[in-house]
Amino acid sequence: MSIELTNKEELERVLSSDEPVVIEYYDPDVEGSKIFSEVVKELGKVADSRLIFCRVNVKEHSALAEGVEETPALRVFYKRNVIFEQKGCFGNPKLDLMVLRRGIRAVFESIRLSLKI
């Protein structure tokens, strides 16, 4: 399940967590965002339950999407720092899921985080 972030206070609250935070940045009018949202939902189903999944609608809440230049996009934060970022998608759900899982897993391993992704 994803938390829909709508204000800075909510964003600050999740980023202050001791657990990694996955934030999907999407535009509901962009077809790629719709496809990517399904991929992120699948990722959430297989990921460690300690991961916090959130979403930001960049059209309605652009202030929460600082530095996001295109949608869809995904960032993983740990201790308030971006440790992984993906911009755009391939448009192939299986490929997108595989790339996300491998990329995030590699980053987790590099910082010695033992979380299933």
mmCIF file of N, CA and C in Angstrom:
data_model
loop_
_atom_site.group_PDB
_atom_site.id
_atom_site.type_symbol
_atom_site.label_atom_id
_atom_site.label_comp_id
_atom_site.label_asym_id
_atom_site.label_seq_id
_atom_site.Cartn_x
_atom_site.Cartn_y
_atom_site.Cartn_z
ATOM 1 N N MET A 1 0.838 -1.179 0.000
ATOM 2 C CA MET A 1 0.000 0.000 0.000
ATOM 3 C C MET A 1 0.888 1.249 0.000
ATOM 4 N N SER A 2 0.503 2.233 -0.768
ATOM 5 C CA SER A 2 1.253 3.486 -0.868
ATOM 6 C C SER A 2 0.545 4.609 -0.131
ATOM 7 N N ILE A 3 1.347 5.494 0.417
ATOM 8 C CA ILE A 3 0.832 6.700 1.064
ATOM 9 C C ILE A 3 0.879 7.816 0.031
ATOM 10 N N GLU A 4 -0.239 8.463 -0.211
ATOM 11 C CA GLU A 4 -0.287 9.595 -1.143
ATOM 12 C C GLU A 4 0.132 10.844 -0.369
ATOM 13 N N LEU A 5 1.280 11.410 -0.721
ATOM 14 C CA LEU A 5 1.784 12.599 -0.032
ATOM 15 C C LEU A 5 1.186 13.849 -0.664
ATOM 16 N N THR A 6 0.676 14.740 0.188
ATOM 17 C CA THR A 6 0.020 15.945 -0.330
ATOM 18 C C THR A 6 0.568 17.236 0.256
ATOM 19 N N ASN A 7 1.464 17.131 1.246
ATOM 20 C CA ASN A 7 2.025 18.356 1.815
ATOM 21 C C ASN A 7 3.420 18.090 2.389
ATOM 22 N N LYS A 8 4.127 19.174 2.662
ATOM 23 C CA LYS A 8 5.517 19.092 3.154
ATOM 24 C C LYS A 8 5.615 18.367 4.494
ATOM 25 N N GLU A 9 4.604 18.547 5.346
ATOM 26 C CA GLU A 9 4.633 17.906 6.662
ATOM 27 C C GLU A 9 4.618 16.387 6.519
ATOM 28 N N GLU A 10 3.772 15.880 5.618
ATOM 29 C CA GLU A 10 3.728 14.433 5.386
ATOM 30 C C GLU A 10 5.058 13.938 4.827
ATOM 31 N N LEU A 11 5.610 14.683 3.892
ATOM 32 C CA LEU A 11 6.898 14.314 3.313
ATOM 33 C C LEU A 11 7.978 14.274 4.390
ATOM 34 N N GLU A 12 8.046 15.289 5.216
ATOM 35 C CA GLU A 12 9.039 15.337 6.294
ATOM 36 C C GLU A 12 8.861 14.176 7.268
ATOM 37 N N ARG A 13 7.611 13.847 7.562
ATOM 38 C CA ARG A 13 7.328 12.750 8.494
ATOM 39 C C ARG A 13 7.868 11.426 7.956
ATOM 40 N N VAL A 14 7.610 11.119 6.683
ATOM 41 C CA VAL A 14 8.089 9.840 6.150
ATOM 42 C C VAL A 14 9.610 9.841 5.980
ATOM 43 N N LEU A 15 10.178 10.966 5.586
ATOM 44 C CA LEU A 15 11.631 11.013 5.404
ATOM 45 C C LEU A 15 12.387 10.918 6.727
ATOM 46 N N SER A 16 11.730 11.218 7.829
ATOM 47 C CA SER A 16 12.384 11.123 9.137
ATOM 48 C C SER A 16 12.399 9.688 9.669
ATOM 49 N N SER A 17 11.802 8.775 8.937
ATOM 50 C CA SER A 17 11.770 7.371 9.331
ATOM 51 C C SER A 17 13.176 6.777 9.314
ATOM 52 N N ASP A 18 13.376 5.744 10.129
ATOM 53 C CA ASP A 18 14.641 5.014 10.126
ATOM 54 C C ASP A 18 14.701 3.997 8.989
ATOM 55 N N GLU A 19 13.576 3.770 8.334
ATOM 56 C CA GLU A 19 13.496 2.800 7.244
ATOM 57 C C GLU A 19 13.599 3.507 5.892
ATOM 58 N N PRO A 20 14.009 2.781 4.858
ATOM 59 C CA PRO A 20 14.042 3.372 3.517
ATOM 60 C C PRO A 20 12.639 3.762 3.048
ATOM 61 N N VAL A 21 12.577 4.826 2.279
ATOM 62 C CA VAL A 21 11.316 5.349 1.763
ATOM 63 C C VAL A 21 11.396 5.360 0.235
ATOM 64 N N VAL A 22 10.423 4.734 -0.400
ATOM 65 C CA VAL A 22 10.331 4.690 -1.859
ATOM 66 C C VAL A 22 9.246 5.677 -2.270
ATOM 67 N N ILE A 23 9.616 6.673 -3.071
ATOM 68 C CA ILE A 23 8.630 7.662 -3.515
ATOM 69 C C ILE A 23 8.509 7.616 -5.031
ATOM 70 N N GLU A 24 7.287 7.381 -5.476
ATOM 71 C CA GLU A 24 6.957 7.393 -6.905
ATOM 72 C C GLU A 24 6.404 8.772 -7.239
ATOM 73 N N TYR A 25 6.967 9.397 -8.254
ATOM 74 C CA TYR A 25 6.494 10.698 -8.730
ATOM 75 C C TYR A 25 5.764 10.446 -10.044
ATOM 76 N N TYR A 26 4.508 10.867 -10.110
ATOM 77 C CA TYR A 26 3.710 10.553 -11.287
ATOM 78 C C TYR A 26 2.857 11.734 -11.731
ATOM 79 N N ASP A 27 2.477 11.678 -12.989
ATOM 80 C CA ASP A 27 1.539 12.629 -13.582
ATOM 81 C C ASP A 27 0.374 11.791 -14.095
ATOM 82 N N PRO A 28 -0.825 11.969 -13.544
ATOM 83 C CA PRO A 28 -1.952 11.113 -13.931
ATOM 84 C C PRO A 28 -2.333 11.210 -15.403
ATOM 85 N N ASP A 29 -1.853 12.228 -16.094
ATOM 86 C CA ASP A 29 -2.173 12.389 -17.513
ATOM 87 C C ASP A 29 -1.123 11.790 -18.445
ATOM 88 N N VAL A 30 -0.068 11.230 -17.887
ATOM 89 C CA VAL A 30 1.010 10.650 -18.687
ATOM 90 C C VAL A 30 0.857 9.124 -18.684
ATOM 91 N N GLU A 31 0.732 8.556 -19.874
ATOM 92 C CA GLU A 31 0.515 7.108 -20.000
ATOM 93 C C GLU A 31 1.624 6.305 -19.324
ATOM 94 N N GLY A 32 2.875 6.740 -19.487
ATOM 95 C CA GLY A 32 3.987 6.039 -18.852
ATOM 96 C C GLY A 32 3.861 5.993 -17.339
ATOM 97 N N SER A 33 3.298 7.039 -16.755
ATOM 98 C CA SER A 33 3.096 7.069 -15.305
ATOM 99 C C SER A 33 2.083 6.017 -14.875
ATOM 100 N N LYS A 34 1.062 5.816 -15.677
ATOM 101 C CA LYS A 34 0.038 4.812 -15.346
ATOM 102 C C LYS A 34 0.644 3.412 -15.358
ATOM 103 N N ILE A 35 1.447 3.138 -16.368
ATOM 104 C CA ILE A 35 2.106 1.829 -16.469
ATOM 105 C C ILE A 35 3.078 1.641 -15.309
ATOM 106 N N PHE A 36 3.876 2.665 -15.040
ATOM 107 C CA PHE A 36 4.890 2.590 -13.989
ATOM 108 C C PHE A 36 4.255 2.427 -12.606
ATOM 109 N N SER A 37 3.101 3.038 -12.394
ATOM 110 C CA SER A 37 2.409 2.896 -11.108
ATOM 111 C C SER A 37 2.079 1.438 -10.820
ATOM 112 N N GLU A 38 1.682 0.712 -11.852
ATOM 113 C CA GLU A 38 1.395 -0.717 -11.677
ATOM 114 C C GLU A 38 2.668 -1.479 -11.317
ATOM 115 N N VAL A 39 3.778 -1.093 -11.907
ATOM 116 C CA VAL A 39 5.068 -1.721 -11.608
ATOM 117 C C VAL A 39 5.442 -1.468 -10.145
ATOM 118 N N VAL A 40 5.272 -0.247 -9.689
ATOM 119 C CA VAL A 40 5.611 0.093 -8.301
ATOM 120 C C VAL A 40 4.692 -0.657 -7.334
ATOM 121 N N LYS A 41 3.428 -0.832 -7.696
ATOM 122 C CA LYS A 41 2.512 -1.628 -6.860
ATOM 123 C C LYS A 41 3.018 -3.057 -6.730
ATOM 124 N N GLU A 42 3.462 -3.633 -7.846
ATOM 125 C CA GLU A 42 4.020 -4.988 -7.820
ATOM 126 C C GLU A 42 5.272 -5.043 -6.957
ATOM 127 N N LEU A 43 6.117 -4.038 -7.076
ATOM 128 C CA LEU A 43 7.327 -3.966 -6.260
ATOM 129 C C LEU A 43 6.956 -3.959 -4.777
ATOM 130 N N GLY A 44 5.937 -3.195 -4.432
ATOM 131 C CA GLY A 44 5.482 -3.126 -3.049
ATOM 132 C C GLY A 44 4.986 -4.457 -2.514
ATOM 133 N N LYS A 45 4.443 -5.285 -3.392
ATOM 134 C CA LYS A 45 3.928 -6.593 -2.969
ATOM 135 C C LYS A 45 5.044 -7.555 -2.596
ATOM 136 N N VAL A 46 6.197 -7.444 -3.255
ATOM 137 C CA VAL A 46 7.289 -8.390 -3.010
ATOM 138 C C VAL A 46 8.356 -7.839 -2.066
ATOM 139 N N ALA A 47 8.321 -6.543 -1.818
ATOM 140 C CA ALA A 47 9.365 -5.901 -1.008
ATOM 141 C C ALA A 47 9.161 -6.152 0.484
ATOM 142 N N ASP A 48 10.233 -6.000 1.205
ATOM 143 C CA ASP A 48 10.214 -6.088 2.663
ATOM 144 C C ASP A 48 9.170 -5.129 3.215
ATOM 145 N N SER A 49 8.423 -5.581 4.189
ATOM 146 C CA SER A 49 7.335 -4.762 4.748
ATOM 147 C C SER A 49 7.845 -3.531 5.498
ATOM 148 N N ARG A 50 9.134 -3.473 5.784
ATOM 149 C CA ARG A 50 9.680 -2.293 6.461
ATOM 150 C C ARG A 50 9.868 -1.108 5.523
ATOM 151 N N LEU A 51 9.894 -1.364 4.218
ATOM 152 C CA LEU A 51 9.995 -0.271 3.248
ATOM 153 C C LEU A 51 8.702 0.535 3.258
ATOM 154 N N ILE A 52 8.841 1.844 3.166
ATOM 155 C CA ILE A 52 7.679 2.738 3.145
ATOM 156 C C ILE A 52 7.486 3.212 1.711
ATOM 157 N N PHE A 53 6.329 2.916 1.142
ATOM 158 C CA PHE A 53 6.020 3.311 -0.234
ATOM 159 C C PHE A 53 5.094 4.516 -0.229
ATOM 160 N N CYS A 54 5.470 5.539 -0.999
ATOM 161 C CA CYS A 54 4.686 6.771 -1.095
ATOM 162 C C CYS A 54 4.566 7.177 -2.556
ATOM 163 N N ARG A 55 3.604 8.066 -2.810
ATOM 164 C CA ARG A 55 3.392 8.594 -4.161
ATOM 165 C C ARG A 55 3.206 10.100 -4.076
ATOM 166 N N VAL A 56 3.650 10.794 -5.134
ATOM 167 C CA VAL A 56 3.443 12.239 -5.240
ATOM 168 C C VAL A 56 2.901 12.539 -6.633
ATOM 169 N N ASN A 57 1.737 13.165 -6.677
ATOM 170 C CA ASN A 57 1.160 13.646 -7.931
ATOM 171 C C ASN A 57 1.856 14.968 -8.234
ATOM 172 N N VAL A 58 2.720 14.975 -9.251
ATOM 173 C CA VAL A 58 3.529 16.163 -9.525
ATOM 174 C C VAL A 58 2.707 17.318 -10.082
ATOM 175 N N LYS A 59 1.559 17.023 -10.648
ATOM 176 C CA LYS A 59 0.689 18.091 -11.160
ATOM 177 C C LYS A 59 0.046 18.866 -10.020
ATOM 178 N N GLU A 60 -0.422 18.143 -9.015
ATOM 179 C CA GLU A 60 -1.127 18.771 -7.899
ATOM 180 C C GLU A 60 -0.196 19.238 -6.790
ATOM 181 N N HIS A 61 0.957 18.597 -6.658
ATOM 182 C CA HIS A 61 1.847 18.886 -5.524
ATOM 183 C C HIS A 61 3.292 19.039 -6.000
ATOM 184 N N SER A 62 3.502 19.951 -6.920
ATOM 185 C CA SER A 62 4.833 20.136 -7.510
ATOM 186 C C SER A 62 5.889 20.522 -6.474
ATOM 187 N N ALA A 63 5.477 21.166 -5.394
ATOM 188 C CA ALA A 63 6.433 21.557 -4.350
ATOM 189 C C ALA A 63 7.075 20.340 -3.682
ATOM 190 N N LEU A 64 6.414 19.187 -3.762
ATOM 191 C CA LEU A 64 6.953 17.966 -3.158
ATOM 192 C C LEU A 64 7.853 17.201 -4.124
ATOM 193 N N ALA A 65 7.949 17.686 -5.343
ATOM 194 C CA ALA A 65 8.701 16.986 -6.384
ATOM 195 C C ALA A 65 9.927 17.785 -6.817
ATOM 196 N N GLU A 66 10.568 18.408 -5.869
ATOM 197 C CA GLU A 66 11.742 19.232 -6.167
ATOM 198 C C GLU A 66 12.807 18.425 -6.904
ATOM 199 N N GLY A 67 13.240 18.936 -8.042
ATOM 200 C CA GLY A 67 14.274 18.278 -8.820
ATOM 201 C C GLY A 67 13.785 17.177 -9.749
ATOM 202 N N VAL A 68 12.518 16.835 -9.664
ATOM 203 C CA VAL A 68 11.970 15.815 -10.565
ATOM 204 C C VAL A 68 11.673 16.491 -11.893
ATOM 205 N N GLU A 69 12.383 16.061 -12.921
ATOM 206 C CA GLU A 69 12.286 16.724 -14.219
ATOM 207 C C GLU A 69 11.365 16.013 -15.193
ATOM 208 N N GLU A 70 11.092 14.740 -14.935
ATOM 209 C CA GLU A 70 10.206 13.992 -15.819
ATOM 210 C C GLU A 70 9.448 12.950 -15.014
ATOM 211 N N THR A 71 8.337 12.525 -15.573
ATOM 212 C CA THR A 71 7.561 11.463 -14.945
ATOM 213 C C THR A 71 7.369 10.350 -15.961
ATOM 214 N N PRO A 72 7.286 9.140 -15.473
ATOM 215 C CA PRO A 72 7.368 8.773 -14.072
ATOM 216 C C PRO A 72 8.814 8.837 -13.568
ATOM 217 N N ALA A 73 8.931 8.899 -12.272
ATOM 218 C CA ALA A 73 10.241 8.857 -11.628
ATOM 219 C C ALA A 73 10.082 8.171 -10.278
ATOM 220 N N LEU A 74 11.172 7.635 -9.784
ATOM 221 C CA LEU A 74 11.144 6.963 -8.494
ATOM 222 C C LEU A 74 12.447 7.272 -7.780
ATOM 223 N N ARG A 75 12.329 7.577 -6.506
ATOM 224 C CA ARG A 75 13.505 7.800 -5.658
ATOM 225 C C ARG A 75 13.378 6.940 -4.410
ATOM 226 N N VAL A 76 14.522 6.449 -3.963
ATOM 227 C CA VAL A 76 14.584 5.749 -2.684
ATOM 228 C C VAL A 76 15.438 6.604 -1.764
ATOM 229 N N PHE A 77 14.875 6.932 -0.608
ATOM 230 C CA PHE A 77 15.563 7.734 0.401
ATOM 231 C C PHE A 77 15.936 6.839 1.578
ATOM 232 N N TYR A 78 17.099 7.093 2.146
ATOM 233 C CA TYR A 78 17.498 6.431 3.382
ATOM 234 C C TYR A 78 18.236 7.464 4.219
ATOM 235 N N LYS A 79 17.752 7.649 5.414
ATOM 236 C CA LYS A 79 18.305 8.670 6.311
ATOM 237 C C LYS A 79 18.340 10.030 5.614
ATOM 238 N N ARG A 80 17.232 10.344 4.943
ATOM 239 C CA ARG A 80 16.979 11.625 4.276
ATOM 240 C C ARG A 80 17.765 11.836 2.984
ATOM 241 N N ASN A 81 18.592 10.879 2.601
ATOM 242 C CA ASN A 81 19.390 11.011 1.382
ATOM 243 C C ASN A 81 18.817 10.149 0.263
ATOM 244 N N VAL A 82 18.893 10.652 -0.959
ATOM 245 C CA VAL A 82 18.492 9.850 -2.115
ATOM 246 C C VAL A 82 19.601 8.837 -2.370
ATOM 247 N N ILE A 83 19.248 7.553 -2.292
ATOM 248 C CA ILE A 83 20.249 6.508 -2.524
ATOM 249 C C ILE A 83 20.028 5.802 -3.859
ATOM 250 N N PHE A 84 18.861 6.014 -4.457
ATOM 251 C CA PHE A 84 18.552 5.425 -5.761
ATOM 252 C C PHE A 84 17.548 6.325 -6.453
ATOM 253 N N GLU A 85 17.710 6.459 -7.782
ATOM 254 C CA GLU A 85 16.753 7.245 -8.551
ATOM 255 C C GLU A 85 16.617 6.646 -9.940
ATOM 256 N N GLN A 86 15.387 6.553 -10.397
ATOM 257 C CA GLN A 86 15.123 6.152 -11.776
ATOM 258 C C GLN A 86 14.188 7.170 -12.394
ATOM 259 N N LYS A 87 14.559 7.634 -13.572
ATOM 260 C CA LYS A 87 13.726 8.579 -14.317
ATOM 261 C C LYS A 87 13.170 7.856 -15.529
ATOM 262 N N GLY A 88 11.878 7.990 -15.741
ATOM 263 C CA GLY A 88 11.253 7.366 -16.897
ATOM 264 C C GLY A 88 11.061 5.873 -16.710
ATOM 265 N N CYS A 89 10.504 5.256 -17.748
ATOM 266 C CA CYS A 89 10.292 3.816 -17.721
ATOM 267 C C CYS A 89 10.450 3.275 -19.132
ATOM 268 N N PHE A 90 10.537 1.958 -19.224
ATOM 269 C CA PHE A 90 10.700 1.311 -20.520
ATOM 270 C C PHE A 90 9.359 1.057 -21.202
ATOM 271 N N GLY A 91 8.276 1.115 -20.429
ATOM 272 C CA GLY A 91 6.960 0.818 -20.988
ATOM 273 C C GLY A 91 6.675 -0.673 -21.047
ATOM 274 N N ASN A 92 7.593 -1.467 -20.509
ATOM 275 C CA ASN A 92 7.438 -2.913 -20.436
ATOM 276 C C ASN A 92 7.443 -3.271 -18.956
ATOM 277 N N PRO A 93 6.277 -3.576 -18.374
ATOM 278 C CA PRO A 93 6.202 -3.786 -16.925
ATOM 279 C C PRO A 93 7.201 -4.800 -16.375
ATOM 280 N N LYS A 94 7.390 -5.922 -17.054
ATOM 281 C CA LYS A 94 8.331 -6.933 -16.545
ATOM 282 C C LYS A 94 9.758 -6.397 -16.524
ATOM 283 N N LEU A 95 10.134 -5.706 -17.584
ATOM 284 C CA LEU A 95 11.478 -5.130 -17.657
ATOM 285 C C LEU A 95 11.652 -4.028 -16.614
ATOM 286 N N ASP A 96 10.650 -3.166 -16.479
ATOM 287 C CA ASP A 96 10.723 -2.096 -15.476
ATOM 288 C C ASP A 96 10.883 -2.668 -14.071
ATOM 289 N N LEU A 97 10.114 -3.696 -13.747
ATOM 290 C CA LEU A 97 10.194 -4.305 -12.420
ATOM 291 C C LEU A 97 11.569 -4.924 -12.191
ATOM 292 N N MET A 98 12.085 -5.625 -13.193
ATOM 293 C CA MET A 98 13.394 -6.251 -13.059
ATOM 294 C C MET A 98 14.489 -5.200 -12.838
ATOM 295 N N VAL A 99 14.459 -4.124 -13.626
ATOM 296 C CA VAL A 99 15.470 -3.068 -13.503
ATOM 297 C C VAL A 99 15.382 -2.404 -12.130
ATOM 298 N N LEU A 100 14.175 -2.090 -11.682
ATOM 299 C CA LEU A 100 14.006 -1.478 -10.354
ATOM 300 C C LEU A 100 14.546 -2.386 -9.259
ATOM 301 N N ARG A 101 14.138 -3.641 -9.276
ATOM 302 C CA ARG A 101 14.564 -4.563 -8.223
ATOM 303 C C ARG A 101 16.079 -4.712 -8.193
ATOM 304 N N ARG A 102 16.683 -4.898 -9.357
ATOM 305 C CA ARG A 102 18.142 -5.076 -9.402
ATOM 306 C C ARG A 102 18.873 -3.816 -8.970
ATOM 307 N N GLY A 103 18.402 -2.671 -9.434
ATOM 308 C CA GLY A 103 19.054 -1.415 -9.077
ATOM 309 C C GLY A 103 18.974 -1.119 -7.592
ATOM 310 N N ILE A 104 17.780 -1.258 -7.035
ATOM 311 C CA ILE A 104 17.595 -0.982 -5.605
ATOM 312 C C ILE A 104 18.345 -2.011 -4.769
ATOM 313 N N ARG A 105 18.271 -3.272 -5.165
ATOM 314 C CA ARG A 105 18.980 -4.330 -4.433
ATOM 315 C C ARG A 105 20.482 -4.044 -4.398
ATOM 316 N N ALA A 106 21.055 -3.630 -5.518
ATOM 317 C CA ALA A 106 22.495 -3.334 -5.575
ATOM 318 C C ALA A 106 22.859 -2.198 -4.625
ATOM 319 N N VAL A 107 22.015 -1.180 -4.574
ATOM 320 C CA VAL A 107 22.272 -0.058 -3.661
ATOM 321 C C VAL A 107 22.158 -0.524 -2.213
ATOM 322 N N PHE A 108 21.123 -1.295 -1.900
ATOM 323 C CA PHE A 108 20.965 -1.802 -0.535
ATOM 324 C C PHE A 108 22.187 -2.621 -0.125
ATOM 325 N N GLU A 109 22.652 -3.481 -1.015
ATOM 326 C CA GLU A 109 23.829 -4.295 -0.702
ATOM 327 C C GLU A 109 25.059 -3.427 -0.483
ATOM 328 N N SER A 110 25.203 -2.364 -1.271
ATOM 329 C CA SER A 110 26.389 -1.509 -1.156
ATOM 330 C C SER A 110 26.440 -0.748 0.167
ATOM 331 N N ILE A 111 25.273 -0.508 0.769
ATOM 332 C CA ILE A 111 25.252 0.182 2.067
ATOM 333 C C ILE A 111 24.885 -0.779 3.204
ATOM 334 N N ARG A 112 24.934 -2.067 2.893
ATOM 335 C CA ARG A 112 24.714 -3.135 3.867
ATOM 336 C C ARG A 112 23.330 -3.097 4.520
ATOM 337 N N LEU A 113 22.327 -2.854 3.700
ATOM 338 C CA LEU A 113 20.941 -2.932 4.165
ATOM 339 C C LEU A 113 20.398 -4.299 3.775
ATOM 340 N N SER A 114 19.937 -5.053 4.740
ATOM 341 C CA SER A 114 19.402 -6.388 4.462
ATOM 342 C C SER A 114 17.885 -6.325 4.385
ATOM 343 N N LEU A 115 17.393 -5.878 3.251
ATOM 344 C CA LEU A 115 15.952 -5.793 3.029
ATOM 345 C C LEU A 115 15.621 -6.462 1.710
ATOM 346 N N LYS A 116 14.544 -7.227 1.705
ATOM 347 C CA LYS A 116 14.099 -7.892 0.478
ATOM 348 C C LYS A 116 13.474 -6.864 -0.453
ATOM 349 N N ILE A 117 13.860 -6.927 -1.701
ATOM 350 C CA ILE A 117 13.255 -6.043 -2.698
ATOM 351 C C ILE A 117 12.948 -6.844 -3.951
#
